């Protein structure tokens, strides 16, 4: 009987662990109890901490946008694609993070393997970014030529800027998302603290800077 | 020996299941093999599908932004807070989704319990949104009065608009994020397909509409 109880315990522990993993990857403290048994105030406490930390970090996007206010005033059409290009970086980063968190948890990867992941994630991100870049470019050119929406006379360099910035943002997202769990582990934190919202927040600010930098390079002399 | 093998199998299956859960919550198809054993092309295939689906859905943000181009041209300062308010909805939604996915997987919740979650998530979201709203309001008023950045003469209604839209967006994010797994289950899909990037994408478009609607109401006659 002793053996059977131990096995049950192991299974209970595994199920509990994976519940914690999913909740933490969702960007909150683990609940440690079923949803319906947690009190209202306790629930707020478990969620507000990370939500506020993410909000304060995300404020850097407002700071970054202040720098580019001139560009936005000059070409409001640029602002239109901010959510689209920014979210793509967060999405690819979230994929990479979930892969690495799990591989570290299962000890398929050690801390010293970080560079092996980096040299895989960078080309993976470049290919994924190119796929999205082509879709983004095509969408702008199509919408313009089918007269669904007019992005103005400089729609072609605009489409090029959106396309190329997607390559850069998705590649950066994959790389940053895969390195974050290693970095957390290196400085003594649990790599599973690297939640999807955490990665998205990290990538959002850089994504904005990449987008406006590429736009400035491509659109200088035409739209900007 | 037979018993021991079965227990090992159960544990292996549990570990494999939770690896799949984490990867799918990260917004991709489960790998079914260790990270370093997957070929490059296979890796692209596992990630590109969801990434493209999310990208195509997120294009609705560009469509929504086209509608608000007049407002942005009139008040570029509004664009500055788009990433901040939008991401907060995705973050709170991601928390709610991870909670419900896990509670459904552990059968703590049944499909018919959706309304019990809805009546909990709405007030939870309103409180969390109010916390972020107060921080956002304070940040704008502080930055203006400490002369860190000037948001113009109408900074106070701007701060009010950002604050109130955060309440609405975080509440909507929590509600939508918690309902998505139920909805997927209802129409025959695995509720665990509701990944963090999926929820963020869903909430982004509505978040934009909420932000610009609140801004229009509050800033009509001053900034707009």
PDB file of N, CA, C and O in Angstrom, chain A residues 7 15 18-19 25-27 31 34-35 38 40 47 55 58 65-66 73 76 79-80 87-88 91 94-95 99 102 106 108 117 120-121 124 139 149 151 166 197, chain B residues 7 15 18-19 25-27 31 34-35 38 40 47 55 58 65-66 69 73 76 79-80 87-88 91 94-95 99 102 106 108 117 120-121 124 139 149 151 166 197:
ATOM      1  N   UNK A   7       2.975   6.790  -5.243  1.00  0.00           N
ATOM      2  CA  UNK A   7       2.701   7.047  -6.652  1.00  0.00           C
ATOM      3  C   UNK A   7       1.600   8.087  -6.807  1.00  0.00           C
ATOM      4  O   UNK A   7       1.717   9.022  -7.589  1.00  0.00           O
ATOM      5  N   UNK A  15       0.573  17.062 -11.269  1.00  0.00           N
ATOM      6  CA  UNK A  15      -0.595  17.815 -11.741  1.00  0.00           C
ATOM      7  C   UNK A  15      -0.571  19.226 -11.157  1.00  0.00           C
ATOM      8  O   UNK A  15      -0.812  20.216 -11.849  1.00  0.00           O
ATOM      9  N   UNK A  18       2.067  21.351 -12.855  1.00  0.00           N
ATOM     10  CA  UNK A  18       1.768  21.822 -14.202  1.00  0.00           C
ATOM     11  C   UNK A  18       0.660  22.872 -14.161  1.00  0.00           C
ATOM     12  O   UNK A  18       0.617  23.748 -15.015  1.00  0.00           O
ATOM     13  N   UNK A  19      -0.223  22.801 -13.149  1.00  0.00           N
ATOM     14  CA  UNK A  19      -1.204  23.878 -12.965  1.00  0.00           C
ATOM     15  C   UNK A  19      -0.476  25.189 -12.653  1.00  0.00           C
ATOM     16  O   UNK A  19      -0.761  26.237 -13.234  1.00  0.00           O
ATOM     17  N   UNK A  25       2.804  31.009 -16.452  1.00  0.00           N
ATOM     18  CA  UNK A  25       3.049  31.396 -17.841  1.00  0.00           C
ATOM     19  C   UNK A  25       1.970  32.373 -18.311  1.00  0.00           C
ATOM     20  O   UNK A  25       2.189  33.167 -19.226  1.00  0.00           O
ATOM     21  N   UNK A  26       0.789  32.315 -17.684  1.00  0.00           N
ATOM     22  CA  UNK A  26      -0.274  33.272 -17.984  1.00  0.00           C
ATOM     23  C   UNK A  26      -0.019  34.644 -17.389  1.00  0.00           C
ATOM     24  O   UNK A  26      -0.760  35.579 -17.648  1.00  0.00           O
ATOM     25  N   UNK A  27       1.029  34.767 -16.577  1.00  0.00           N
ATOM     26  CA  UNK A  27       1.411  36.076 -16.051  1.00  0.00           C
ATOM     27  C   UNK A  27       0.823  36.398 -14.702  1.00  0.00           C
ATOM     28  O   UNK A  27       0.385  37.525 -14.461  1.00  0.00           O
ATOM     29  N   UNK A  31      -2.273  30.064  -8.072  1.00  0.00           N
ATOM     30  CA  UNK A  31      -3.383  30.217  -7.118  1.00  0.00           C
ATOM     31  C   UNK A  31      -3.253  29.319  -5.895  1.00  0.00           C
ATOM     32  O   UNK A  31      -3.722  29.665  -4.824  1.00  0.00           O
ATOM     33  N   UNK A  34      -8.310  25.614  -6.056  1.00  0.00           N
ATOM     34  CA  UNK A  34      -9.244  25.701  -7.182  1.00  0.00           C
ATOM     35  C   UNK A  34      -9.837  27.113  -7.326  1.00  0.00           C
ATOM     36  O   UNK A  34     -10.037  27.812  -6.325  1.00  0.00           O
ATOM     37  N   UNK A  35     -10.123  27.479  -8.591  1.00  0.00           N
ATOM     38  CA  UNK A  35     -10.620  28.813  -8.921  1.00  0.00           C
ATOM     39  C   UNK A  35     -11.767  29.259  -8.025  1.00  0.00           C
ATOM     40  O   UNK A  35     -11.751  30.367  -7.488  1.00  0.00           O
ATOM     41  N   UNK A  38     -11.084  30.367  -4.182  1.00  0.00           N
ATOM     42  CA  UNK A  38     -10.260  31.531  -3.845  1.00  0.00           C
ATOM     43  C   UNK A  38     -11.170  32.730  -3.583  1.00  0.00           C
ATOM     44  O   UNK A  38     -12.084  32.988  -4.360  1.00  0.00           O
ATOM     45  N   UNK A  40     -12.295  36.765  -3.246  1.00  0.00           N
ATOM     46  CA  UNK A  40     -12.175  37.859  -4.203  1.00  0.00           C
ATOM     47  C   UNK A  40     -10.881  38.660  -3.981  1.00  0.00           C
ATOM     48  O   UNK A  40     -10.127  38.931  -4.919  1.00  0.00           O
ATOM     49  N   UNK A  47      -3.154  38.501  -8.799  1.00  0.00           N
ATOM     50  CA  UNK A  47      -3.060  38.993 -10.171  1.00  0.00           C
ATOM     51  C   UNK A  47      -2.510  40.405 -10.271  1.00  0.00           C
ATOM     52  O   UNK A  47      -1.879  40.767 -11.274  1.00  0.00           O
ATOM     53  N   UNK A  55       2.598  46.652 -16.339  1.00  0.00           N
ATOM     54  CA  UNK A  55       2.093  47.965 -16.737  1.00  0.00           C
ATOM     55  C   UNK A  55       3.200  49.019 -16.617  1.00  0.00           C
ATOM     56  O   UNK A  55       3.400  49.843 -17.515  1.00  0.00           O
ATOM     57  N   UNK A  58       5.671  48.456 -19.352  1.00  0.00           N
ATOM     58  CA  UNK A  58       5.096  48.815 -20.644  1.00  0.00           C
ATOM     59  C   UNK A  58       5.025  50.334 -20.824  1.00  0.00           C
ATOM     60  O   UNK A  58       4.913  50.824 -21.945  1.00  0.00           O
ATOM     61  N   UNK A  65       7.368  56.237 -27.652  1.00  0.00           N
ATOM     62  CA  UNK A  65       6.483  56.915 -28.597  1.00  0.00           C
ATOM     63  C   UNK A  65       6.666  58.433 -28.542  1.00  0.00           C
ATOM     64  O   UNK A  65       6.493  59.120 -29.554  1.00  0.00           O
ATOM     65  N   UNK A  66       6.983  58.959 -27.345  1.00  0.00           N
ATOM     66  CA  UNK A  66       7.232  60.403 -27.233  1.00  0.00           C
ATOM     67  C   UNK A  66       8.358  60.835 -28.168  1.00  0.00           C
ATOM     68  O   UNK A  66       8.294  61.885 -28.792  1.00  0.00           O
ATOM     69  N   UNK A  73       3.123  62.697 -36.103  1.00  0.00           N
ATOM     70  CA  UNK A  73       2.403  63.896 -36.531  1.00  0.00           C
ATOM     71  C   UNK A  73       2.564  64.101 -38.032  1.00  0.00           C
ATOM     72  O   UNK A  73       1.654  64.540 -38.720  1.00  0.00           O
ATOM     73  N   UNK A  76       0.573  60.120 -39.894  1.00  0.00           N
ATOM     74  CA  UNK A  76      -0.304  59.381 -38.978  1.00  0.00           C
ATOM     75  C   UNK A  76      -0.516  57.950 -39.453  1.00  0.00           C
ATOM     76  O   UNK A  76      -0.823  57.053 -38.664  1.00  0.00           O
ATOM     77  N   UNK A  79       1.197  55.178 -37.551  1.00  0.00           N
ATOM     78  CA  UNK A  79       0.637  54.730 -36.279  1.00  0.00           C
ATOM     79  C   UNK A  79      -0.300  53.540 -36.479  1.00  0.00           C
ATOM     80  O   UNK A  79      -0.423  52.672 -35.619  1.00  0.00           O
ATOM     81  N   UNK A  80      -0.901  53.506 -37.650  1.00  0.00           N
ATOM     82  CA  UNK A  80      -1.879  52.482 -37.979  1.00  0.00           C
ATOM     83  C   UNK A  80      -1.364  51.050 -37.841  1.00  0.00           C
ATOM     84  O   UNK A  80      -2.127  50.138 -37.573  1.00  0.00           O
ATOM     85  N   UNK A  87       2.629  43.365 -31.942  1.00  0.00           N
ATOM     86  CA  UNK A  87       2.109  42.111 -31.391  1.00  0.00           C
ATOM     87  C   UNK A  87       2.805  40.901 -31.996  1.00  0.00           C
ATOM     88  O   UNK A  87       2.938  39.867 -31.333  1.00  0.00           O
ATOM     89  N   UNK A  88       3.265  41.010 -33.251  1.00  0.00           N
ATOM     90  CA  UNK A  88       3.939  39.872 -33.884  1.00  0.00           C
ATOM     91  C   UNK A  88       5.218  39.499 -33.141  1.00  0.00           C
ATOM     92  O   UNK A  88       5.551  38.312 -33.018  1.00  0.00           O
ATOM     93  N   UNK A  91       4.152  37.616 -30.033  1.00  0.00           N
ATOM     94  CA  UNK A  91       3.674  36.259 -30.325  1.00  0.00           C
ATOM     95  C   UNK A  91       4.827  35.291 -30.587  1.00  0.00           C
ATOM     96  O   UNK A  91       4.835  34.184 -30.055  1.00  0.00           O
ATOM     97  N   UNK A  94       6.621  34.633 -27.367  1.00  0.00           N
ATOM     98  CA  UNK A  94       5.862  33.746 -26.486  1.00  0.00           C
ATOM     99  C   UNK A  94       6.077  32.281 -26.874  1.00  0.00           C
ATOM    100  O   UNK A  94       6.241  31.405 -26.013  1.00  0.00           O
ATOM    101  N   UNK A  95       6.098  32.012 -28.171  1.00  0.00           N
ATOM    102  CA  UNK A  95       6.383  30.649 -28.645  1.00  0.00           C
ATOM    103  C   UNK A  95       7.751  30.188 -28.172  1.00  0.00           C
ATOM    104  O   UNK A  95       7.907  29.098 -27.601  1.00  0.00           O
ATOM    105  N   UNK A  99       8.823  27.116 -25.364  1.00  0.00           N
ATOM    106  CA  UNK A  99       9.703  26.006 -25.747  1.00  0.00           C
ATOM    107  C   UNK A  99      10.865  25.865 -24.780  1.00  0.00           C
ATOM    108  O   UNK A  99      11.190  24.771 -24.319  1.00  0.00           O
ATOM    109  N   UNK A 102      10.013  24.854 -21.043  1.00  0.00           N
ATOM    110  CA  UNK A 102       9.688  23.436 -20.936  1.00  0.00           C
ATOM    111  C   UNK A 102      10.949  22.582 -21.098  1.00  0.00           C
ATOM    112  O   UNK A 102      11.137  21.609 -20.370  1.00  0.00           O
ATOM    113  N   UNK A 106      12.421  20.051 -18.205  1.00  0.00           N
ATOM    114  CA  UNK A 106      12.633  18.614 -18.448  1.00  0.00           C
ATOM    115  C   UNK A 106      14.117  18.273 -18.507  1.00  0.00           C
ATOM    116  O   UNK A 106      14.484  17.149 -18.801  1.00  0.00           O
ATOM    117  N   UNK A 108      16.194  18.921 -20.719  1.00  0.00           N
ATOM    118  CA  UNK A 108      16.706  18.652 -22.066  1.00  0.00           C
ATOM    119  C   UNK A 108      17.812  19.651 -22.390  1.00  0.00           C
ATOM    120  O   UNK A 108      18.658  19.405 -23.236  1.00  0.00           O
ATOM    121  N   UNK A 117      20.723  27.460 -28.521  1.00  0.00           N
ATOM    122  CA  UNK A 117      19.355  27.916 -28.780  1.00  0.00           C
ATOM    123  C   UNK A 117      19.382  29.220 -29.568  1.00  0.00           C
ATOM    124  O   UNK A 117      18.620  29.405 -30.522  1.00  0.00           O
ATOM    125  N   UNK A 120      19.848  28.839 -33.142  1.00  0.00           N
ATOM    126  CA  UNK A 120      18.693  28.240 -33.820  1.00  0.00           C
ATOM    127  C   UNK A 120      17.548  29.229 -33.916  1.00  0.00           C
ATOM    128  O   UNK A 120      16.825  29.276 -34.916  1.00  0.00           O
ATOM    129  N   UNK A 121      17.330  30.006 -32.832  1.00  0.00           N
ATOM    130  CA  UNK A 121      16.174  30.899 -32.799  1.00  0.00           C
ATOM    131  C   UNK A 121      16.317  32.085 -33.755  1.00  0.00           C
ATOM    132  O   UNK A 121      15.327  32.559 -34.306  1.00  0.00           O
ATOM    133  N   UNK A 124      15.417  30.905 -37.251  1.00  0.00           N
ATOM    134  CA  UNK A 124      13.980  30.571 -37.197  1.00  0.00           C
ATOM    135  C   UNK A 124      13.151  31.855 -37.214  1.00  0.00           C
ATOM    136  O   UNK A 124      12.185  31.981 -37.982  1.00  0.00           O
ATOM    137  N   UNK A 139      -0.678  42.776 -48.039  1.00  0.00           N
ATOM    138  CA  UNK A 139      -1.926  43.377 -47.572  1.00  0.00           C
ATOM    139  C   UNK A 139      -1.997  44.862 -47.931  1.00  0.00           C
ATOM    140  O   UNK A 139      -3.013  45.331 -48.450  1.00  0.00           O
ATOM    141  N   UNK A 149      -8.589  50.875 -49.130  1.00  0.00           N
ATOM    142  CA  UNK A 149      -8.140  51.989 -48.299  1.00  0.00           C
ATOM    143  C   UNK A 149      -6.954  52.650 -48.985  1.00  0.00           C
ATOM    144  O   UNK A 149      -6.129  51.976 -49.594  1.00  0.00           O
ATOM    145  N   UNK A 151      -3.496  54.497 -48.587  1.00  0.00           N
ATOM    146  CA  UNK A 151      -2.411  54.845 -47.676  1.00  0.00           C
ATOM    147  C   UNK A 151      -1.595  56.022 -48.203  1.00  0.00           C
ATOM    148  O   UNK A 151      -0.520  56.299 -47.706  1.00  0.00           O
ATOM    149  N   UNK A 166       8.886  43.868 -39.781  1.00  0.00           N
ATOM    150  CA  UNK A 166       8.370  42.591 -39.273  1.00  0.00           C
ATOM    151  C   UNK A 166       9.482  41.546 -39.205  1.00  0.00           C
ATOM    152  O   UNK A 166       9.559  40.773 -38.242  1.00  0.00           O
ATOM    153  N   UNK A 197       3.033  37.264 -21.082  1.00  0.00           N
ATOM    154  CA  UNK A 197       2.933  38.727 -21.016  1.00  0.00           C
ATOM    155  C   UNK A 197       4.270  39.411 -20.720  1.00  0.00           C
ATOM    156  O   UNK A 197       4.534  40.503 -21.207  1.00  0.00           O
TER     157      UNK A 197
ATOM    158  N   UNK B   7       2.613   2.672 -14.069  1.00  0.00           N
ATOM    159  CA  UNK B   7       2.777   3.925 -13.342  1.00  0.00           C
ATOM    160  C   UNK B   7       3.751   4.844 -14.058  1.00  0.00           C
ATOM    161  O   UNK B   7       3.500   6.034 -14.228  1.00  0.00           O
ATOM    162  N   UNK B  15       3.665  14.157 -17.931  1.00  0.00           N
ATOM    163  CA  UNK B  15       4.723  15.119 -18.244  1.00  0.00           C
ATOM    164  C   UNK B  15       4.597  15.583 -19.688  1.00  0.00           C
ATOM    165  O   UNK B  15       4.699  16.776 -19.997  1.00  0.00           O
ATOM    166  N   UNK B  18       1.669  17.966 -20.074  1.00  0.00           N
ATOM    167  CA  UNK B  18       1.856  19.322 -19.568  1.00  0.00           C
ATOM    168  C   UNK B  18       2.854  20.082 -20.437  1.00  0.00           C
ATOM    169  O   UNK B  18       2.771  21.295 -20.555  1.00  0.00           O
ATOM    170  N   UNK B  19       3.797  19.368 -21.096  1.00  0.00           N
ATOM    171  CA  UNK B  19       4.672  20.025 -22.067  1.00  0.00           C
ATOM    172  C   UNK B  19       3.838  20.557 -23.229  1.00  0.00           C
ATOM    173  O   UNK B  19       3.986  21.708 -23.654  1.00  0.00           O
ATOM    174  N   UNK B  25      -0.184  26.860 -25.011  1.00  0.00           N
ATOM    175  CA  UNK B  25      -0.529  28.138 -24.395  1.00  0.00           C
ATOM    176  C   UNK B  25       0.423  29.235 -24.886  1.00  0.00           C
ATOM    177  O   UNK B  25       0.086  30.412 -24.884  1.00  0.00           O
ATOM    178  N   UNK B  26       1.640  28.834 -25.301  1.00  0.00           N
ATOM    179  CA  UNK B  26       2.592  29.784 -25.888  1.00  0.00           C
ATOM    180  C   UNK B  26       2.225  30.185 -27.307  1.00  0.00           C
ATOM    181  O   UNK B  26       2.860  31.050 -27.894  1.00  0.00           O
ATOM    182  N   UNK B  27       1.205  29.547 -27.866  1.00  0.00           N
ATOM    183  CA  UNK B  27       0.719  29.944 -29.186  1.00  0.00           C
ATOM    184  C   UNK B  27       1.342  29.190 -30.338  1.00  0.00           C
ATOM    185  O   UNK B  27       1.680  29.776 -31.367  1.00  0.00           O
ATOM    186  N   UNK B  31       5.367  20.381 -29.954  1.00  0.00           N
ATOM    187  CA  UNK B  31       6.500  19.876 -30.736  1.00  0.00           C
ATOM    188  C   UNK B  31       6.515  18.348 -30.853  1.00  0.00           C
ATOM    189  O   UNK B  31       7.015  17.811 -31.829  1.00  0.00           O
ATOM    190  N   UNK B  34      11.903  16.585 -28.143  1.00  0.00           N
ATOM    191  CA  UNK B  34      12.753  17.596 -27.515  1.00  0.00           C
ATOM    192  C   UNK B  34      13.205  18.669 -28.516  1.00  0.00           C
ATOM    193  O   UNK B  34      13.392  18.382 -29.708  1.00  0.00           O
ATOM    194  N   UNK B  35      13.390  19.891 -27.993  1.00  0.00           N
ATOM    195  CA  UNK B  35      13.735  21.054 -28.822  1.00  0.00           C
ATOM    196  C   UNK B  35      14.875  20.775 -29.792  1.00  0.00           C
ATOM    197  O   UNK B  35      14.801  21.076 -30.978  1.00  0.00           O
ATOM    198  N   UNK B  38      14.277  18.508 -33.090  1.00  0.00           N
ATOM    199  CA  UNK B  38      13.354  18.911 -34.155  1.00  0.00           C
ATOM    200  C   UNK B  38      14.161  19.570 -35.284  1.00  0.00           C
ATOM    201  O   UNK B  38      15.010  20.416 -35.017  1.00  0.00           O
ATOM    202  N   UNK B  40      14.893  22.003 -38.614  1.00  0.00           N
ATOM    203  CA  UNK B  40      14.620  23.423 -38.827  1.00  0.00           C
ATOM    204  C   UNK B  40      13.279  23.643 -39.526  1.00  0.00           C
ATOM    205  O   UNK B  40      12.460  24.464 -39.085  1.00  0.00           O
ATOM    206  N   UNK B  47       5.396  26.437 -35.934  1.00  0.00           N
ATOM    207  CA  UNK B  47       5.173  27.784 -35.416  1.00  0.00           C
ATOM    208  C   UNK B  47       4.482  28.724 -36.396  1.00  0.00           C
ATOM    209  O   UNK B  47       3.766  29.640 -35.986  1.00  0.00           O
ATOM    210  N   UNK B  55      -1.503  36.829 -36.992  1.00  0.00           N
ATOM    211  CA  UNK B  55      -1.154  38.027 -37.755  1.00  0.00           C
ATOM    212  C   UNK B  55      -2.355  38.504 -38.582  1.00  0.00           C
ATOM    213  O   UNK B  55      -2.671  39.695 -38.596  1.00  0.00           O
ATOM    214  N   UNK B  58      -4.871  39.981 -36.273  1.00  0.00           N
ATOM    215  CA  UNK B  58      -4.394  41.250 -35.734  1.00  0.00           C
ATOM    216  C   UNK B  58      -4.479  42.365 -36.779  1.00  0.00           C
ATOM    217  O   UNK B  58      -4.472  43.548 -36.426  1.00  0.00           O
ATOM    218  N   UNK B  65      -7.721  51.127 -36.743  1.00  0.00           N
ATOM    219  CA  UNK B  65      -6.943  52.368 -36.693  1.00  0.00           C
ATOM    220  C   UNK B  65      -7.279  53.285 -37.866  1.00  0.00           C
ATOM    221  O   UNK B  65      -7.228  54.512 -37.738  1.00  0.00           O
ATOM    222  N   UNK B  66      -7.595  52.683 -39.035  1.00  0.00           N
ATOM    223  CA  UNK B  66      -7.969  53.502 -40.195  1.00  0.00           C
ATOM    224  C   UNK B  66      -9.172  54.379 -39.852  1.00  0.00           C
ATOM    225  O   UNK B  66      -9.242  55.533 -40.253  1.00  0.00           O
ATOM    226  N   UNK B  69      -8.100  57.424 -37.885  1.00  0.00           N
ATOM    227  CA  UNK B  69      -6.988  58.205 -38.418  1.00  0.00           C
ATOM    228  C   UNK B  69      -7.180  59.704 -38.190  1.00  0.00           C
ATOM    229  O   UNK B  69      -6.238  60.419 -37.870  1.00  0.00           O
ATOM    230  N   UNK B  73      -4.528  62.118 -36.374  1.00  0.00           N
ATOM    231  CA  UNK B  73      -3.952  63.283 -37.044  1.00  0.00           C
ATOM    232  C   UNK B  73      -4.192  64.541 -36.219  1.00  0.00           C
ATOM    233  O   UNK B  73      -3.361  65.432 -36.151  1.00  0.00           O
ATOM    234  N   UNK B  76      -1.911  63.582 -32.086  1.00  0.00           N
ATOM    235  CA  UNK B  76      -0.921  62.503 -32.151  1.00  0.00           C
ATOM    236  C   UNK B  76      -0.587  61.973 -30.761  1.00  0.00           C
ATOM    237  O   UNK B  76      -0.148  60.831 -30.609  1.00  0.00           O
ATOM    238  N   UNK B  79      -1.936  58.576 -29.817  1.00  0.00           N
ATOM    239  CA  UNK B  79      -1.267  57.373 -30.320  1.00  0.00           C
ATOM    240  C   UNK B  79      -0.242  56.863 -29.327  1.00  0.00           C
ATOM    241  O   UNK B  79       0.021  55.664 -29.235  1.00  0.00           O
ATOM    242  N   UNK B  80       0.321  57.794 -28.562  1.00  0.00           N
ATOM    243  CA  UNK B  80       1.388  57.477 -27.614  1.00  0.00           C
ATOM    244  C   UNK B  80       1.023  56.400 -26.597  1.00  0.00           C
ATOM    245  O   UNK B  80       1.872  55.680 -26.113  1.00  0.00           O
ATOM    246  N   UNK B  87      -1.935  46.591 -24.393  1.00  0.00           N
ATOM    247  CA  UNK B  87      -1.266  45.418 -23.824  1.00  0.00           C
ATOM    248  C   UNK B  87      -1.862  45.033 -22.474  1.00  0.00           C
ATOM    249  O   UNK B  87      -1.873  43.857 -22.113  1.00  0.00           O
ATOM    250  N   UNK B  88      -2.394  46.014 -21.724  1.00  0.00           N
ATOM    251  CA  UNK B  88      -2.978  45.698 -20.420  1.00  0.00           C
ATOM    252  C   UNK B  88      -4.182  44.770 -20.551  1.00  0.00           C
ATOM    253  O   UNK B  88      -4.387  43.882 -19.711  1.00  0.00           O
ATOM    254  N   UNK B  91      -2.800  41.298 -21.180  1.00  0.00           N
ATOM    255  CA  UNK B  91      -2.203  40.702 -19.981  1.00  0.00           C
ATOM    256  C   UNK B  91      -3.262  40.174 -19.018  1.00  0.00           C
ATOM    257  O   UNK B  91      -3.143  39.051 -18.511  1.00  0.00           O
ATOM    258  N   UNK B  94      -4.834  37.118 -20.531  1.00  0.00           N
ATOM    259  CA  UNK B  94      -3.956  35.955 -20.456  1.00  0.00           C
ATOM    260  C   UNK B  94      -4.038  35.291 -19.078  1.00  0.00           C
ATOM    261  O   UNK B  94      -4.076  34.059 -18.968  1.00  0.00           O
ATOM    262  N   UNK B  95      -4.101  36.104 -18.027  1.00  0.00           N
ATOM    263  CA  UNK B  95      -4.260  35.563 -16.674  1.00  0.00           C
ATOM    264  C   UNK B  95      -5.567  34.771 -16.564  1.00  0.00           C
ATOM    265  O   UNK B  95      -5.585  33.621 -16.101  1.00  0.00           O
ATOM    266  N   UNK B  99      -6.186  30.563 -15.985  1.00  0.00           N
ATOM    267  CA  UNK B  99      -6.970  30.055 -14.860  1.00  0.00           C
ATOM    268  C   UNK B  99      -8.074  29.107 -15.323  1.00  0.00           C
ATOM    269  O   UNK B  99      -8.258  28.025 -14.762  1.00  0.00           O
ATOM    270  N   UNK B 102      -6.959  25.709 -17.019  1.00  0.00           N
ATOM    271  CA  UNK B 102      -6.489  24.752 -16.026  1.00  0.00           C
ATOM    272  C   UNK B 102      -7.658  24.182 -15.215  1.00  0.00           C
ATOM    273  O   UNK B 102      -7.718  22.989 -14.950  1.00  0.00           O
ATOM    274  N   UNK B 106      -8.749  20.215 -15.109  1.00  0.00           N
ATOM    275  CA  UNK B 106      -8.838  19.460 -13.853  1.00  0.00           C
ATOM    276  C   UNK B 106     -10.281  19.145 -13.478  1.00  0.00           C
ATOM    277  O   UNK B 106     -10.539  18.599 -12.411  1.00  0.00           O
ATOM    278  N   UNK B 108     -12.489  21.041 -12.431  1.00  0.00           N
ATOM    279  CA  UNK B 108     -13.036  21.847 -11.333  1.00  0.00           C
ATOM    280  C   UNK B 108     -14.245  22.623 -11.829  1.00  0.00           C
ATOM    281  O   UNK B 108     -15.105  23.019 -11.048  1.00  0.00           O
ATOM    282  N   UNK B 117     -18.177  32.021 -13.642  1.00  0.00           N
ATOM    283  CA  UNK B 117     -16.878  32.644 -13.888  1.00  0.00           C
ATOM    284  C   UNK B 117     -17.076  34.078 -14.367  1.00  0.00           C
ATOM    285  O   UNK B 117     -16.381  35.003 -13.925  1.00  0.00           O
ATOM    286  N   UNK B 120     -17.658  36.507 -11.723  1.00  0.00           N
ATOM    287  CA  UNK B 120     -16.480  36.745 -10.891  1.00  0.00           C
ATOM    288  C   UNK B 120     -15.438  37.562 -11.628  1.00  0.00           C
ATOM    289  O   UNK B 120     -14.775  38.428 -11.045  1.00  0.00           O
ATOM    290  N   UNK B 121     -15.257  37.258 -12.941  1.00  0.00           N
ATOM    291  CA  UNK B 121     -14.195  37.918 -13.702  1.00  0.00           C
ATOM    292  C   UNK B 121     -14.496  39.386 -13.968  1.00  0.00           C
ATOM    293  O   UNK B 121     -13.584  40.213 -14.017  1.00  0.00           O
ATOM    294  N   UNK B 124     -13.632  41.376 -10.866  1.00  0.00           N
ATOM    295  CA  UNK B 124     -12.174  41.270 -10.712  1.00  0.00           C
ATOM    296  C   UNK B 124     -11.475  42.194 -11.718  1.00  0.00           C
ATOM    297  O   UNK B 124     -10.568  42.952 -11.360  1.00  0.00           O
ATOM    298  N   UNK B 139       0.716  58.793 -13.676  1.00  0.00           N
ATOM    299  CA  UNK B 139       1.910  58.936 -14.499  1.00  0.00           C
ATOM    300  C   UNK B 139       1.828  60.166 -15.409  1.00  0.00           C
ATOM    301  O   UNK B 139       2.762  60.965 -15.467  1.00  0.00           O
ATOM    302  N   UNK B 149       7.727  65.607 -19.501  1.00  0.00           N
ATOM    303  CA  UNK B 149       7.210  65.645 -20.865  1.00  0.00           C
ATOM    304  C   UNK B 149       5.933  66.470 -20.860  1.00  0.00           C
ATOM    305  O   UNK B 149       5.155  66.411 -19.915  1.00  0.00           O
ATOM    306  N   UNK B 151       2.313  66.998 -22.368  1.00  0.00           N
ATOM    307  CA  UNK B 151       1.245  66.423 -23.176  1.00  0.00           C
ATOM    308  C   UNK B 151       0.303  67.507 -23.679  1.00  0.00           C
ATOM    309  O   UNK B 151      -0.779  67.200 -24.161  1.00  0.00           O
ATOM    310  N   UNK B 166      -8.547  52.280 -19.399  1.00  0.00           N
ATOM    311  CA  UNK B 166      -7.889  51.123 -18.774  1.00  0.00           C
ATOM    312  C   UNK B 166      -8.882  50.286 -17.969  1.00  0.00           C
ATOM    313  O   UNK B 166      -8.837  49.055 -18.006  1.00  0.00           O
ATOM    314  N   UNK B 197      -1.235  34.377 -26.766  1.00  0.00           N
ATOM    315  CA  UNK B 197      -1.275  35.274 -27.927  1.00  0.00           C
ATOM    316  C   UNK B 197      -2.666  35.358 -28.570  1.00  0.00           C
ATOM    317  O   UNK B 197      -3.057  36.413 -29.063  1.00  0.00           O
TER     318      UNK B 197
END
